[in-house]
Amino acid sequence: MIHASRRLALSRLSHARRTSTSSKVVRIGGASAFWGDSAIAVPQLLGGPEKLDFLVFDYLAETTLAIMAYMREKDSSQGYATDFVDTTIKRHAAQIKAEGVRLISNAGGMNPLGCKAAIEAELAAQGVDLKVGVVLGDDLVAQAAALRPHVTDMYTGAPFPAHVKSVNAYLGARPIAALLDEGCDIVLTGRVVDSAVTLGACMHAFGWADHEYDRLAGGTIAGHLIECGAQATGGLHTDWEACESWVNIGYPIAEVEADGSVTITKPRGTDGLVCVGGVAEQLLYEVGDPAAYHVPDVACDFTHAAVVPHGAERVRVSGVRGRPPTDTYKATVTHFDGFRTDALLVVAGIDAERKARRTGEALLARGAAMLRAASLPPFGATRVEVLGAEQMFGAHARGGGDAREVVLKLSATHASRRALELLGREVASAATSMAPGTMGLTAGRPRPAPLIRNFSCLLPKAGVSVRVLVGDGEARELPLATAGGFVPPPPPPPPPPPDDDDEAPPDDGGERTTVLLSRLCWARSGDKGDTANVGVIARKAEYVPFLRRHLTEQRVAEWYAHAVEGEVRRYEVPGIGGFNFVLTGALGGGGTMSLRTDSLAKAFAQQLLIMEVEVPSEWVA
């Protein structure tokens, strides 16, 4: 807990800063969405006519930490996002210094101190003087044995894994703001929530206090909008043809105001598209309950947020509300559970789909026989997919099986690498011993890879010691509020039972036409572990009542029956005329655990948008 006198001092400092920055706009560039994102972002965002205050970088997906833990096992100096050092610091350090832009990144991954050492070595080699600060304390792997008897998975109730590779709490933004307050030019973290790199910049720039929940919620949503890079500026947009080019797609800039409102834009002269539909799609991306979007610093409610045009290539988001946070951190635990292999073959000609499916089944049967002969256990899980046959669309696939060029994807798991090597060496034999028109797609045999499983849980904030380190100093503990205080919002009233003809607009005697759902709305889907979400936003306000009646939880559950094993929940977002559907048990385990091609729900929205609906002809004239 923060001592009362320190809290009062922080409150006074916050008021003084806000008085001096009430008309200030803080400009933050989102330069990375994941480890491996494009190198075009930083050059675009630097050197513009309107100087940026901060560049923020998000590198950590849920399984990235396990990969980094594996790297650190093999080499104690590794375990961080090398792109940040090799692409950003090495190429742009002098310009960053000259422009006075400050960097905030979770590139530290599983080894923030190793990343710090690499950054400082590169800066020294270039003769560039930048002060580096590090947030520590998210790595809790040393506490795994103590946590095991008391912690279960927050989604499934499964017990804590026996052998873990990483345990990381999702820390918040206050430590980042503290390091910026101390004058750090580069703030490096391990695992923090994705939006914290942006919120930390806002807390520092505006002096926001811990209890200013509406402002903190606004800064969090600003971070949420730019944390996925070009997804806010034309990437993955439903109306993809409206984005004339992706070649030099502009990476997002968040212009944050003192009250937490934010305008999303991009560098001048870049490709891409900043529009209401695209920003609204991103607002709902990877979200559960939009009235209770939890991060360590605040619980956000953006159900009544406004998303409106604010000039050319500019969209403003305002009206986000905040509540006190919870007293827990979310934590992700990763562990290796054997191995997996994925093989790809092209099959062409008449009945390509049936030939490919039979080939996959034959290879698995042959592999199973070889395991028995070698006294090895059977495969843990297997999957045959025929890409090009619309398998992921389930009952909504276009029938006929008349594709003449498909890709066979064959996947399997096993506790033994050797077992999957036996299967992998047989795949190439299909080119001469199975279906006509079979071709290899990749060079060489498929190689087994570690199978990484995720386990998510909640840990008391009071049990996590957060530390900060500046330059060559010693790490010191940072006092943080841990008590929480979140009170859930009241649930919305249940919708009235539908009438027999409730799926259609009122019959005014006019002409009707059947269209795809995509004519009425935008949609984007994302993942959190084994849960998918599909955000749907009406293109016009008059479509909202129809979508409310038509896209019920039951109807959507039936539509995804081929993929979803759990429940479907619908949340309404009236501020943007939107609906967020949360689909549990939808991804075959999700991430690297899933053998499905769409393990991250990238195509779930596309599946929903092909639904046919009958509407007044004038709606789509």
mmCIF file of N, CA, C and O in Angstrom, residues 561-601:
data_model
loop_
_atom_site.group_PDB
_atom_site.id
_atom_site.type_symbol
_atom_site.label_atom_id
_atom_site.label_comp_id
_atom_site.label_asym_id
_atom_site.label_seq_id
_atom_site.Cartn_x
_atom_site.Cartn_y
_atom_site.Cartn_z
ATOM 1 N N ALA A 561 -21.572 -23.885 -34.386
ATOM 2 C CA ALA A 561 -21.647 -25.187 -33.718
ATOM 3 C C ALA A 561 -20.515 -26.125 -34.133
ATOM 4 O O ALA A 561 -20.112 -26.998 -33.362
ATOM 5 N N HIS A 562 -19.985 -25.947 -35.331
ATOM 6 C CA HIS A 562 -18.904 -26.816 -35.802
ATOM 7 C C HIS A 562 -17.581 -26.549 -35.098
ATOM 8 O O HIS A 562 -16.667 -27.370 -35.173
ATOM 9 N N ALA A 563 -17.478 -25.390 -34.422
ATOM 10 C CA ALA A 563 -16.193 -25.010 -33.826
ATOM 11 C C ALA A 563 -16.256 -24.783 -32.333
ATOM 12 O O ALA A 563 -15.251 -24.985 -31.637
ATOM 13 N N VAL A 564 -17.395 -24.349 -31.807
ATOM 14 C CA VAL A 564 -17.478 -23.896 -30.418
ATOM 15 C C VAL A 564 -18.007 -25.010 -29.526
ATOM 16 O O VAL A 564 -19.092 -25.559 -29.768
ATOM 17 N N GLU A 565 -17.252 -25.325 -28.478
ATOM 18 C CA GLU A 565 -17.655 -26.381 -27.549
ATOM 19 C C GLU A 565 -18.271 -25.826 -26.267
ATOM 20 O O GLU A 565 -18.925 -26.554 -25.532
ATOM 21 N N GLY A 566 -18.060 -24.547 -25.974
ATOM 22 C CA GLY A 566 -18.594 -23.939 -24.758
ATOM 23 C C GLY A 566 -19.766 -23.031 -25.054
ATOM 24 O O GLY A 566 -20.434 -23.135 -26.089
ATOM 25 N N GLU A 567 -20.005 -22.085 -24.149
ATOM 26 C CA GLU A 567 -21.140 -21.180 -24.289
ATOM 27 C C GLU A 567 -20.788 -19.963 -25.128
ATOM 28 O O GLU A 567 -19.613 -19.646 -25.342
ATOM 29 N N VAL A 568 -21.818 -19.290 -25.604
ATOM 30 C CA VAL A 568 -21.690 -18.032 -26.336
ATOM 31 C C VAL A 568 -22.382 -16.949 -25.517
ATOM 32 O O VAL A 568 -23.538 -17.092 -25.137
ATOM 33 N N ARG A 569 -21.652 -15.861 -25.226
ATOM 34 C CA ARG A 569 -22.215 -14.732 -24.497
ATOM 35 C C ARG A 569 -22.208 -13.501 -25.397
ATOM 36 O O ARG A 569 -21.237 -13.263 -26.136
ATOM 37 N N ARG A 570 -23.285 -12.722 -25.330
ATOM 38 C CA ARG A 570 -23.361 -11.485 -26.109
ATOM 39 C C ARG A 570 -23.362 -10.294 -25.164
ATOM 40 O O ARG A 570 -24.073 -10.269 -24.161
ATOM 41 N N TYR A 571 -22.534 -9.293 -25.493
ATOM 42 C CA TYR A 571 -22.497 -8.032 -24.760
ATOM 43 C C TYR A 571 -22.804 -6.911 -25.749
ATOM 44 O O TYR A 571 -22.237 -6.864 -26.846
ATOM 45 N N GLU A 572 -23.662 -5.996 -25.333
ATOM 46 C CA GLU A 572 -24.012 -4.887 -26.220
ATOM 47 C C GLU A 572 -23.132 -3.684 -25.921
ATOM 48 O O GLU A 572 -22.794 -3.409 -24.759
ATOM 49 N N VAL A 573 -22.748 -2.974 -26.969
ATOM 50 C CA VAL A 573 -21.900 -1.782 -26.862
ATOM 51 C C VAL A 573 -22.647 -0.644 -27.565
ATOM 52 O O VAL A 573 -22.336 -0.295 -28.712
ATOM 53 N N PRO A 574 -23.626 -0.036 -26.906
ATOM 54 C CA PRO A 574 -24.502 0.925 -27.589
ATOM 55 C C PRO A 574 -23.794 2.166 -28.086
ATOM 56 O O PRO A 574 -24.251 2.805 -29.035
ATOM 57 N N GLY A 575 -22.676 2.551 -27.473
ATOM 58 C CA GLY A 575 -21.978 3.752 -27.922
ATOM 59 C C GLY A 575 -21.549 3.691 -29.367
ATOM 60 O O GLY A 575 -21.520 4.717 -30.057
ATOM 61 N N ILE A 576 -21.221 2.502 -29.855
ATOM 62 C CA ILE A 576 -20.787 2.347 -31.247
ATOM 63 C C ILE A 576 -21.782 1.516 -32.052
ATOM 64 O O ILE A 576 -21.476 1.130 -33.186
ATOM 65 N N GLY A 577 -22.954 1.234 -31.481
ATOM 66 C CA GLY A 577 -23.904 0.381 -32.183
ATOM 67 C C GLY A 577 -23.343 -1.006 -32.396
ATOM 68 O O GLY A 577 -23.511 -1.594 -33.476
ATOM 69 N N GLY A 578 -22.700 -1.538 -31.365
ATOM 70 C CA GLY A 578 -21.976 -2.790 -31.525
ATOM 71 C C GLY A 578 -22.438 -3.894 -30.593
ATOM 72 O O GLY A 578 -23.180 -3.681 -29.628
ATOM 73 N N PHE A 579 -21.963 -5.096 -30.886
ATOM 74 C CA PHE A 579 -22.221 -6.281 -30.086
ATOM 75 C C PHE A 579 -20.926 -7.093 -30.033
ATOM 76 O O PHE A 579 -20.257 -7.256 -31.058
ATOM 77 N N ASN A 580 -20.594 -7.565 -28.855
ATOM 78 C CA ASN A 580 -19.402 -8.396 -28.717
ATOM 79 C C ASN A 580 -19.820 -9.799 -28.295
ATOM 80 O O ASN A 580 -20.476 -9.982 -27.274
ATOM 81 N N PHE A 581 -19.452 -10.773 -29.102
ATOM 82 C CA PHE A 581 -19.773 -12.168 -28.816
ATOM 83 C C PHE A 581 -18.521 -12.872 -28.307
ATOM 84 O O PHE A 581 -17.458 -12.811 -28.952
ATOM 85 N N VAL A 582 -18.645 -13.524 -27.163
ATOM 86 C CA VAL A 582 -17.535 -14.254 -26.565
ATOM 87 C C VAL A 582 -17.850 -15.741 -26.675
ATOM 88 O O VAL A 582 -18.873 -16.214 -26.152
ATOM 89 N N LEU A 583 -16.974 -16.471 -27.352
ATOM 90 C CA LEU A 583 -17.184 -17.879 -27.678
ATOM 91 C C LEU A 583 -16.149 -18.707 -26.921
ATOM 92 O O LEU A 583 -14.950 -18.646 -27.235
ATOM 93 N N THR A 584 -16.568 -19.449 -25.920
ATOM 94 C CA THR A 584 -15.626 -20.225 -25.118
ATOM 95 C C THR A 584 -15.453 -21.620 -25.712
ATOM 96 O O THR A 584 -16.353 -22.168 -26.346
ATOM 97 N N GLY A 585 -14.252 -22.171 -25.485
ATOM 98 C CA GLY A 585 -13.951 -23.490 -26.038
ATOM 99 C C GLY A 585 -14.049 -23.511 -27.539
ATOM 100 O O GLY A 585 -14.582 -24.446 -28.140
ATOM 101 N N ALA A 586 -13.495 -22.473 -28.194
ATOM 102 C CA ALA A 586 -13.701 -22.296 -29.631
ATOM 103 C C ALA A 586 -12.474 -22.592 -30.475
ATOM 104 O O ALA A 586 -12.577 -22.642 -31.702
ATOM 105 N N LEU A 587 -11.303 -22.777 -29.854
ATOM 106 C CA LEU A 587 -10.067 -22.761 -30.627
ATOM 107 C C LEU A 587 -9.218 -24.016 -30.449
ATOM 108 O O LEU A 587 -8.009 -23.991 -30.699
ATOM 109 N N GLY A 588 -9.829 -25.097 -29.998
ATOM 110 C CA GLY A 588 -9.070 -26.333 -29.855
ATOM 111 C C GLY A 588 -7.905 -26.218 -28.896
ATOM 112 O O GLY A 588 -6.862 -26.836 -29.093
ATOM 113 N N GLY A 589 -8.077 -25.416 -27.852
ATOM 114 C CA GLY A 589 -6.997 -25.166 -26.900
ATOM 115 C C GLY A 589 -6.342 -23.824 -27.106
ATOM 116 O O GLY A 589 -5.811 -23.236 -26.174
ATOM 117 N N GLY A 590 -6.351 -23.313 -28.323
ATOM 118 C CA GLY A 590 -5.804 -21.985 -28.613
ATOM 119 C C GLY A 590 -4.293 -21.974 -28.730
ATOM 120 O O GLY A 590 -3.588 -22.838 -28.210
ATOM 121 N N GLY A 591 -3.785 -20.963 -29.437
ATOM 122 C CA GLY A 591 -2.339 -20.753 -29.565
ATOM 123 C C GLY A 591 -1.619 -21.976 -30.092
ATOM 124 O O GLY A 591 -2.108 -22.686 -30.981
ATOM 125 N N THR A 592 -0.462 -22.261 -29.512
ATOM 126 C CA THR A 592 0.330 -23.397 -29.980
ATOM 127 C C THR A 592 -0.245 -24.732 -29.543
ATOM 128 O O THR A 592 0.195 -25.780 -30.011
ATOM 129 N N MET A 593 -1.228 -24.725 -28.635
ATOM 130 C CA MET A 593 -1.859 -25.980 -28.223
ATOM 131 C C MET A 593 -2.803 -26.512 -29.289
ATOM 132 O O MET A 593 -3.090 -27.706 -29.349
ATOM 133 N N SER A 594 -3.325 -25.635 -30.118
ATOM 134 C CA SER A 594 -4.348 -26.006 -31.081
ATOM 135 C C SER A 594 -3.731 -26.577 -32.345
ATOM 136 O O SER A 594 -2.722 -26.066 -32.848
ATOM 137 N N LEU A 595 -4.348 -27.623 -32.887
ATOM 138 C CA LEU A 595 -3.931 -28.176 -34.170
ATOM 139 C C LEU A 595 -4.721 -27.579 -35.322
ATOM 140 O O LEU A 595 -4.496 -27.930 -36.475
ATOM 141 N N ARG A 596 -5.642 -26.664 -35.020
ATOM 142 C CA ARG A 596 -6.444 -26.044 -36.068
ATOM 143 C C ARG A 596 -5.633 -25.000 -36.830
ATOM 144 O O ARG A 596 -4.771 -24.334 -36.265
ATOM 145 N N THR A 597 -5.966 -24.832 -38.094
ATOM 146 C CA THR A 597 -5.307 -23.786 -38.876
ATOM 147 C C THR A 597 -5.595 -22.416 -38.287
ATOM 148 O O THR A 597 -4.698 -21.586 -38.134
ATOM 149 N N ASP A 598 -6.850 -22.167 -37.939
ATOM 150 C CA ASP A 598 -7.214 -20.885 -37.332
ATOM 151 C C ASP A 598 -7.206 -21.034 -35.816
ATOM 152 O O ASP A 598 -8.255 -21.071 -35.172
ATOM 153 N N SER A 599 -6.020 -21.080 -35.248
ATOM 154 C CA SER A 599 -5.893 -21.252 -33.795
ATOM 155 C C SER A 599 -6.027 -19.941 -33.037
ATOM 156 O O SER A 599 -6.115 -19.940 -31.811
ATOM 157 N N LEU A 600 -6.039 -18.804 -33.758
ATOM 158 C CA LEU A 600 -6.100 -17.482 -33.133
ATOM 159 C C LEU A 600 -7.376 -16.720 -33.498
ATOM 160 O O LEU A 600 -7.449 -15.513 -33.304
ATOM 161 N N ALA A 601 -8.364 -17.408 -34.034
ATOM 162 C CA ALA A 601 -9.672 -16.815 -34.365
ATOM 163 C C ALA A 601 -9.578 -15.708 -35.401
ATOM 164 O O ALA A 601 -10.430 -14.815 -35.438
#
